[in-house]
Short mmCIF file of C-alpha atoms in Angstrom, two decimals:
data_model
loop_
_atom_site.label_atom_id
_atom_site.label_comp_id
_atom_site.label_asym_id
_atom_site.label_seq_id
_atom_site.Cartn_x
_atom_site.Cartn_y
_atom_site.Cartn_z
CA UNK A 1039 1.26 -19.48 -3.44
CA UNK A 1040 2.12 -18.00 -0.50
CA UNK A 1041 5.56 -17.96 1.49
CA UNK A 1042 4.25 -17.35 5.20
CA UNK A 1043 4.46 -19.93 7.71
CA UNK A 1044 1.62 -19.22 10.03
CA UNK A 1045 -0.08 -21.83 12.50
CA UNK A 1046 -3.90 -22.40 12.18
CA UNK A 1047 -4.99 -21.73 15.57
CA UNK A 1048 -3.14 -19.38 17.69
CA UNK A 1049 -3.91 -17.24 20.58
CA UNK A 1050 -4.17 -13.58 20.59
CA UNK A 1051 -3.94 -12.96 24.33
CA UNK A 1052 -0.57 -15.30 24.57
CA UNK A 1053 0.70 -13.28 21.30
CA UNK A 1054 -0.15 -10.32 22.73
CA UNK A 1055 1.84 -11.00 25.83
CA UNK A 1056 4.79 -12.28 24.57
CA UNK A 1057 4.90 -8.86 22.48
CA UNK A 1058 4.54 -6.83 25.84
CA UNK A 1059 7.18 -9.22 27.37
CA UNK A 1060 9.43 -8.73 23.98
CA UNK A 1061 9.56 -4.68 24.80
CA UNK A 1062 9.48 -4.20 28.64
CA UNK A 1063 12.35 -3.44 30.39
CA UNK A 1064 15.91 -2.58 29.05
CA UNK A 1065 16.79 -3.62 25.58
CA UNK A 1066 13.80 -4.77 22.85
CA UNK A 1067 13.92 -8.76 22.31
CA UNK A 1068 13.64 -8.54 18.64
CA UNK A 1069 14.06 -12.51 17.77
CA UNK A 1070 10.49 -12.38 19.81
CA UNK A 1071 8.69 -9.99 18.03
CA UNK A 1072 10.27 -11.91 14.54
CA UNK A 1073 8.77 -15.31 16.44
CA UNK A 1074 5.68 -14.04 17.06
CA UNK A 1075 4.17 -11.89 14.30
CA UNK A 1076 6.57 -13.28 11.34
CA UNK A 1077 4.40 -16.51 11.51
CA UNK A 1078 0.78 -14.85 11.68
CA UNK A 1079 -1.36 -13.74 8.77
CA UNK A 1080 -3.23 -10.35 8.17
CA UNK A 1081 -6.33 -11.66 10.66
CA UNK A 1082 -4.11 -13.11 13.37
CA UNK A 1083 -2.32 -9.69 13.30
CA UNK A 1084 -5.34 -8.00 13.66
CA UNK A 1085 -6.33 -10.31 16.75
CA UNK A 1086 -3.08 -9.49 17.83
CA UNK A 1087 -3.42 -5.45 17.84
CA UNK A 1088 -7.34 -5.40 19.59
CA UNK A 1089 -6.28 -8.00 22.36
CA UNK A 1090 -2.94 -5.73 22.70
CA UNK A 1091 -5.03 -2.68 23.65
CA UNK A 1092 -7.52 -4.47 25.63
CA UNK A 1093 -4.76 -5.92 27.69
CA UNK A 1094 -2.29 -3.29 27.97
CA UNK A 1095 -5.02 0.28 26.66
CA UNK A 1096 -1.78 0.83 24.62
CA UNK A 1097 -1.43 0.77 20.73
CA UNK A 1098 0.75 -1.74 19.93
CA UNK A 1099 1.82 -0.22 16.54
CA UNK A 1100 2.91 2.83 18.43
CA UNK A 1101 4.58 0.76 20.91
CA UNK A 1102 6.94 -1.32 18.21
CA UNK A 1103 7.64 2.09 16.69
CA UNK A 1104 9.01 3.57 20.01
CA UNK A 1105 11.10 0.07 20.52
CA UNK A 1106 12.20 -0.46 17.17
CA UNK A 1107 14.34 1.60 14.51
CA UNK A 1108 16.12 1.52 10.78
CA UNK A 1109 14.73 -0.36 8.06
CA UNK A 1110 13.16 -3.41 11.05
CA UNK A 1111 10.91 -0.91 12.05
CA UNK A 1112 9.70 0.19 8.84
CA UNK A 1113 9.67 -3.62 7.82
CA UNK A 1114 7.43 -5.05 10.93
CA UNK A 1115 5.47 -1.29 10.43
CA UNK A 1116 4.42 -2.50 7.24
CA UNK A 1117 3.73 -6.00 7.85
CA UNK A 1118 1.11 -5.55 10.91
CA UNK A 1119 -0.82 -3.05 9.46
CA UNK A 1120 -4.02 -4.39 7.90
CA UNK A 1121 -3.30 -4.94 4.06
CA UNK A 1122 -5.40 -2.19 3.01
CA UNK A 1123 -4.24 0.07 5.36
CA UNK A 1124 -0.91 -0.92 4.94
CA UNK A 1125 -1.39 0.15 1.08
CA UNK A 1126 -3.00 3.21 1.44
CA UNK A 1127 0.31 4.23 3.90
CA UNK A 1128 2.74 2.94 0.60
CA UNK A 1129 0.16 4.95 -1.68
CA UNK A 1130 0.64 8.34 0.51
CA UNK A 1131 4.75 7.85 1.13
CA UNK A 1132 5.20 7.34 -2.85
CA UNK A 1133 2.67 10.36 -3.65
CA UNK A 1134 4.09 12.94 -1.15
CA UNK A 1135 8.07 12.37 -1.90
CA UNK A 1136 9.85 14.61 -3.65
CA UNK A 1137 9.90 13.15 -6.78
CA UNK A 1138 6.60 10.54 -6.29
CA UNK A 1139 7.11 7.05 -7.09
CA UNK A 1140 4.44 6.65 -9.81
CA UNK A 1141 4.89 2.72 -10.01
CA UNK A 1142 3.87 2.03 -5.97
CA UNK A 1143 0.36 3.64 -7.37
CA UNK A 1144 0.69 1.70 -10.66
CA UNK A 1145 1.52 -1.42 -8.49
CA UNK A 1146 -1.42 -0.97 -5.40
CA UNK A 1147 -4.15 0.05 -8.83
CA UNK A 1148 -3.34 -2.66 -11.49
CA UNK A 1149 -2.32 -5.56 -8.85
CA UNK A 1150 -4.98 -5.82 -6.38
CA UNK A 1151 -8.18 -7.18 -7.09
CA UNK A 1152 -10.78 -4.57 -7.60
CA UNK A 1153 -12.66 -5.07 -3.76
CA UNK A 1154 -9.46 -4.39 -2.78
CA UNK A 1155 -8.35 -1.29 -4.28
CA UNK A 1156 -11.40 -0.17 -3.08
CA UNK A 1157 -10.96 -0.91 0.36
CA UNK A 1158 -7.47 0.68 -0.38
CA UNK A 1159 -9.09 3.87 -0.99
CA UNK A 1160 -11.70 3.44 2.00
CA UNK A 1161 -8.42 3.48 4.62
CA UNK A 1162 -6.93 6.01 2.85
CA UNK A 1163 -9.73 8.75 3.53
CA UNK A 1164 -10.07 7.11 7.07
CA UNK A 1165 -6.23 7.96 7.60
CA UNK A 1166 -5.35 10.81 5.49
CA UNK A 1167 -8.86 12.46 5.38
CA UNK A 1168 -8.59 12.80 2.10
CA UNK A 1169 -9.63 10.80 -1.28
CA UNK A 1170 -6.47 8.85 -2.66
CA UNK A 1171 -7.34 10.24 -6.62
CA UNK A 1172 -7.61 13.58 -4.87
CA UNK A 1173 -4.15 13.04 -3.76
CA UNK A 1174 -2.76 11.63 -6.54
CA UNK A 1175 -4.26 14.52 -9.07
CA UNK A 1176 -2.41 16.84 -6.76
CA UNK A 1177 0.81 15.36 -7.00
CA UNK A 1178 0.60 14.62 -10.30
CA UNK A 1179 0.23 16.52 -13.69
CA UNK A 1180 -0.50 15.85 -17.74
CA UNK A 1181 -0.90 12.59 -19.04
CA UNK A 1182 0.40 11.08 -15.47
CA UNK A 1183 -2.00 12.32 -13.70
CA UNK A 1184 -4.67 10.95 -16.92
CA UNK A 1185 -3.45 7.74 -16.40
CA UNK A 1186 -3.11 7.39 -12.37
CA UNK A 1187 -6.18 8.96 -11.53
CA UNK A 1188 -8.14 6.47 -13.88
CA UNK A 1189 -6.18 3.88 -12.41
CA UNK A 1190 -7.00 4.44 -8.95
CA UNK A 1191 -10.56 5.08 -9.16
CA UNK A 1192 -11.40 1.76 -11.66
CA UNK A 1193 -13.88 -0.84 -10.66
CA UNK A 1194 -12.79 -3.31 -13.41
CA UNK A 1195 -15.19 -6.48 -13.63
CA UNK A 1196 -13.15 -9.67 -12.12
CA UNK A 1197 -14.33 -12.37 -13.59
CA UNK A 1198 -13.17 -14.75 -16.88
CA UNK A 1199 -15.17 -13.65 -19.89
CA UNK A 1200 -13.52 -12.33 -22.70
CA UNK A 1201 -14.88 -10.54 -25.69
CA UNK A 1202 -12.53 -11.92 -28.44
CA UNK A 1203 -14.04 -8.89 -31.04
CA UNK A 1204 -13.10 -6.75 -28.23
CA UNK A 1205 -9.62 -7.86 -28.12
CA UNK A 1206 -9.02 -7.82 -31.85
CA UNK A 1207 -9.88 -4.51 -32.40
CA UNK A 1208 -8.43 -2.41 -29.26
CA UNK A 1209 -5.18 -4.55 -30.30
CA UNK A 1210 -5.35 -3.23 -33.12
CA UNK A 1211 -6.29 0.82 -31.66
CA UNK A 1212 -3.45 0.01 -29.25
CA UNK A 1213 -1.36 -0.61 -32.49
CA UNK A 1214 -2.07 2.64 -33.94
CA UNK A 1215 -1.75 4.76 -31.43
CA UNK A 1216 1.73 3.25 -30.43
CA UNK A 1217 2.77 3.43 -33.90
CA UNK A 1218 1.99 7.07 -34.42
CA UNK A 1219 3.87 7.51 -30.73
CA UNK A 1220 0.64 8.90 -29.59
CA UNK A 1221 1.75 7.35 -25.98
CA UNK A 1222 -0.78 9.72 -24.38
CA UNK A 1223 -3.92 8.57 -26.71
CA UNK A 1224 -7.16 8.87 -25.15
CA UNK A 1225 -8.01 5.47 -26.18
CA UNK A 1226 -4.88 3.94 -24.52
CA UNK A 1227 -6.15 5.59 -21.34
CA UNK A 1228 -9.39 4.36 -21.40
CA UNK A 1229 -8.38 0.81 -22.60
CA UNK A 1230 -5.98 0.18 -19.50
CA UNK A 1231 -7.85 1.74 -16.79
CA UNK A 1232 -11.52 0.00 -17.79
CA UNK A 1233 -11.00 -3.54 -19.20
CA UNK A 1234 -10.94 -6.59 -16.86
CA UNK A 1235 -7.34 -7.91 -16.61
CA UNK A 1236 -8.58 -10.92 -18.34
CA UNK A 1237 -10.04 -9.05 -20.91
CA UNK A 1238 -6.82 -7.07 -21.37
CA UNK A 1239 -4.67 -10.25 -21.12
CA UNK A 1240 -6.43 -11.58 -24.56
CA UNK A 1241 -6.04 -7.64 -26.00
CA UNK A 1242 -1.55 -7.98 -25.31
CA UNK A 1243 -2.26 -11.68 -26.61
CA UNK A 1244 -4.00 -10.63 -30.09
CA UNK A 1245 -1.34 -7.34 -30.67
CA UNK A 1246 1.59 -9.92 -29.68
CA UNK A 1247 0.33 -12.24 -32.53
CA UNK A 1248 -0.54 -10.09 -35.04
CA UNK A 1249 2.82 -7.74 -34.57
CA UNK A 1250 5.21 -10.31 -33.18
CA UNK A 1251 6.67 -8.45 -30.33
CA UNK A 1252 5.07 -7.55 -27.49
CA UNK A 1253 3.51 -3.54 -27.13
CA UNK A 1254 5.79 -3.01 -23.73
CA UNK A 1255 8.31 -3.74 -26.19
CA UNK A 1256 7.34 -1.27 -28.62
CA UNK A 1257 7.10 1.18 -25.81
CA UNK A 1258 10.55 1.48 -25.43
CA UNK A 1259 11.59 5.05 -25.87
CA UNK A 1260 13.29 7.50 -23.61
CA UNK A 1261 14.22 6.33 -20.39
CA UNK A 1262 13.65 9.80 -18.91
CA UNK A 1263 9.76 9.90 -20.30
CA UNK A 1264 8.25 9.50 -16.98
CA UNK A 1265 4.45 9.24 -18.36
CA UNK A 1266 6.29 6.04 -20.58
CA UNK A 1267 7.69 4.66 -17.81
CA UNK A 1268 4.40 4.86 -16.32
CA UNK A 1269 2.23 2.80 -18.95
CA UNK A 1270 5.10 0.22 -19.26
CA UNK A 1271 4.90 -0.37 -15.45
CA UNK A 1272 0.67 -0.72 -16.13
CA UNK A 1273 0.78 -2.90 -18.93
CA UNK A 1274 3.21 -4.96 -16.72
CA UNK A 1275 1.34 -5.05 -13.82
CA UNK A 1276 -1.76 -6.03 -15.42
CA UNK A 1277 -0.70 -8.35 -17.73
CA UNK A 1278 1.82 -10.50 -15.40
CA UNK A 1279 2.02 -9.46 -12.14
CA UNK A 1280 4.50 -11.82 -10.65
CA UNK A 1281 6.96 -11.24 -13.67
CA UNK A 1282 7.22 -7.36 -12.51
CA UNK A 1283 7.52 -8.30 -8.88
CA UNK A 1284 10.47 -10.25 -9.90
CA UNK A 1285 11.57 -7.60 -11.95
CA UNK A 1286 11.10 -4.72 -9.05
CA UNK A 1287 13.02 -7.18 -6.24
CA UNK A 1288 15.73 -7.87 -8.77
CA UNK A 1289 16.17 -4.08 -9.70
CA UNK A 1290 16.34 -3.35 -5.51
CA UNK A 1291 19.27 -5.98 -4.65
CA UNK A 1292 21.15 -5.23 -8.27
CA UNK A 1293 21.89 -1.36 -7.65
CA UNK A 1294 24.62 0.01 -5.59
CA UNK A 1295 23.37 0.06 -2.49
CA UNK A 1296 20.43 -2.07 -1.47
CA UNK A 1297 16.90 -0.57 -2.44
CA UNK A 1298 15.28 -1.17 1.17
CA UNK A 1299 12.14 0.27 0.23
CA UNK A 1300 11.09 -1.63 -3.02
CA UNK A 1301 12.67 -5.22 -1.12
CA UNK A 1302 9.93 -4.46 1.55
CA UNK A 1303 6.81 -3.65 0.04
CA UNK A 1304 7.23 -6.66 -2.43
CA UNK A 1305 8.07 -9.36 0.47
CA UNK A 1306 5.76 -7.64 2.52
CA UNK A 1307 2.39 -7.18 0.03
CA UNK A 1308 3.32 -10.54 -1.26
CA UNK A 1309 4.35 -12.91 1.40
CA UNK A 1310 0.72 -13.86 1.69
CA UNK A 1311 -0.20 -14.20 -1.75
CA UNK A 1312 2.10 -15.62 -4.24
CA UNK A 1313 6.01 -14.78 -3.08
CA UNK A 1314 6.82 -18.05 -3.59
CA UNK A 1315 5.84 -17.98 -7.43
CA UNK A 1316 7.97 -15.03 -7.34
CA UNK A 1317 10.46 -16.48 -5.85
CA UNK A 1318 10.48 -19.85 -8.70
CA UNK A 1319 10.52 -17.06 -11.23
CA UNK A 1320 13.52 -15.01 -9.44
CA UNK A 1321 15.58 -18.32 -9.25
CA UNK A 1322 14.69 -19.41 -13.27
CA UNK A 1323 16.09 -15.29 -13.94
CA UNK A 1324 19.65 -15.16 -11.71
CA UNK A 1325 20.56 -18.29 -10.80
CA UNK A 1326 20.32 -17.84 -6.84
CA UNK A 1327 17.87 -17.86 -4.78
CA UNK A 1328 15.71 -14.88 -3.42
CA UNK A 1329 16.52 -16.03 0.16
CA UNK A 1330 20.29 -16.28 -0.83
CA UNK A 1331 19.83 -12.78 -2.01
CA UNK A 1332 17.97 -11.14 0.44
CA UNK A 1333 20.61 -12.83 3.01
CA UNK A 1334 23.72 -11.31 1.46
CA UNK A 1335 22.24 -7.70 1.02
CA UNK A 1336 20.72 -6.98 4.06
CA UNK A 1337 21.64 -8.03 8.16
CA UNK A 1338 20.33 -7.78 11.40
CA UNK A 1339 17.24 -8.39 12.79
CA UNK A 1340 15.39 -6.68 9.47
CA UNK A 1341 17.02 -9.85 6.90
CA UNK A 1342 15.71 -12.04 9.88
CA UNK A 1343 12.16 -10.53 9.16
CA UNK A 1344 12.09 -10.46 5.82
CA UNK A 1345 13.35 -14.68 5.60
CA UNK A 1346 10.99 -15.54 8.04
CA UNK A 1347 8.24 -13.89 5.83
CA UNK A 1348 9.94 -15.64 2.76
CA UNK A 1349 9.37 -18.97 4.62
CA UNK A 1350 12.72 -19.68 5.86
CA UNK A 1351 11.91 -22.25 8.71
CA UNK A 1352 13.51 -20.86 11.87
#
């Protein structure tokens, strides 16, 4: 379920306007711009931006960026870009820093439905001109880059049949090949980046049955193993998606110093979808509220944002 408040019919022109209002003159009227696109989904945004430029022949994305600043602007940056393009601009910031953030591309390949990841990797060669698994090879090497580059070029079927032979006997390959440590296993690869998450879901079933723990728990192992960390964060993703969200948002309010980046993309990706899932789960975990949270680690005009998007009425 999702936590956005967003009225049915809505006009793009009169959004449009109060946006040009919100950043004419001296000073930007943030609360406006929160008003206004914090209570529209990904179409009405879209409305939003083409009636912008018809009105005004000015990019409204470009305009917000010149207005706004800090961790607001990257907040409302993300949120009006169209969802694939928004992903394929999280995909390029976590492959090009320093040290990439292998999870983001873990996160946009196993948690998105397979139309679209591949609509994720259509704006991402409109934008960047190049192909996202062409990017990601580059930034990545060994059994990383094995593992991400399957993961972002699957097609996985989407639909509810399950091959219960199936299931019992890459449990038990999975089994092997964890047992051995042979993290890297070809078979591993091929099993995670092929199968249909349903499919998959009865394969961590059957291995959690037979071996009565679960295989991300039998991945535990070095904490600096990067290429682990990277297959716990798959098997994760695919297997319960909302339980890692909750996991990632927890993980960006607990550390010293608030983890801006992570708190984003989650509300952000998810406020459509099911945040407020995440949310029930967050609560059942620590005992407060995500909005409670959220409130007490960030300020400003960018915590307005993000509990407007996590369905805080105004």
């Amino acid at each position: 379920m999702a936590t956005l408040i967003a009225p049915e019919h809505t006009s793009a022109v009169e959004d449009a306007e109060k946006l040009q209002k919100a950043c004419k003159g001296w000073g930007t009227d943030e609360k406006a711009i929160i008003s206004v696109l914090g209570h529209r989904n990904a179409v009405q945004r879209k409305q939003i931006r083409l009636a912008y430029e018809d009105l005004y022949q000015e990019d409204l994305i470009k305009r917000l960026e010149s207005e706004l600043s800090g961790d607001f602007e990257k907040a409302v940056y993300r949120w009006i870009l169209d969802p694939a393009d928004r992903d394929a601009v999280l995909a390029n910031v976590a492959i090009k820093k320093l040290s990439p953030d292998h999870h983001v591309i873990v996160e946009i390949s196993c948690t998105r439905s397979p139309e679209e990841l591949l609509a994720v990797r259509r704006a991402y060669q409109a934008r960047y001109k190049h192909s996202l698994e062409e990017d990601v090879a580059a930034h990545t090497k060994g059994d990383t880059r094995k593992l991400l580059v399957s993961l972002v070029s699957a097609f996985r079927y989407d639909g509810e049949e399950i091959n219960t032979r199936v299931a019992n006997s890459e449990a038990k390959i999975l089994h092997e090949a964890v047992k051995d440590k042979e993290f890297n296993h070809e078979e591993i690869i091929r099993i995670l980046s092929t199968r249909s998450k349903m499919q998959l879901m009865a394969t961590f079933n059957r291995y959690r049955d037979d071996h009565g723990t679960t295989i991300t728990k039998n991945l535990e192992g070095d904490s600096g193993d990067e290429f682990l960390k990277t297959l716990r964060a798959t098997i994760r993703c695919l297997n319960d998606p909302k339980k890692y969200f909750e996991k990632v948002l927890r993980n960006s309010i607990r550390r010293v110093g608030t983890d801006e980046d992570a708190l984003t993309r989650v509300i952000v990706t998810r406020a459509e979808k099911d945040l407020k899932d995440i949310k029930e789960l967050y609560y059942k975990r620590n005992s407060v509220s995500l909005d409670q949270a959220v409130a007490k680690d960030t300020s400003g005009d960018y915590k307005a944002l993000l509990l407007t998007l996590l369905g805080k009425e105004d």
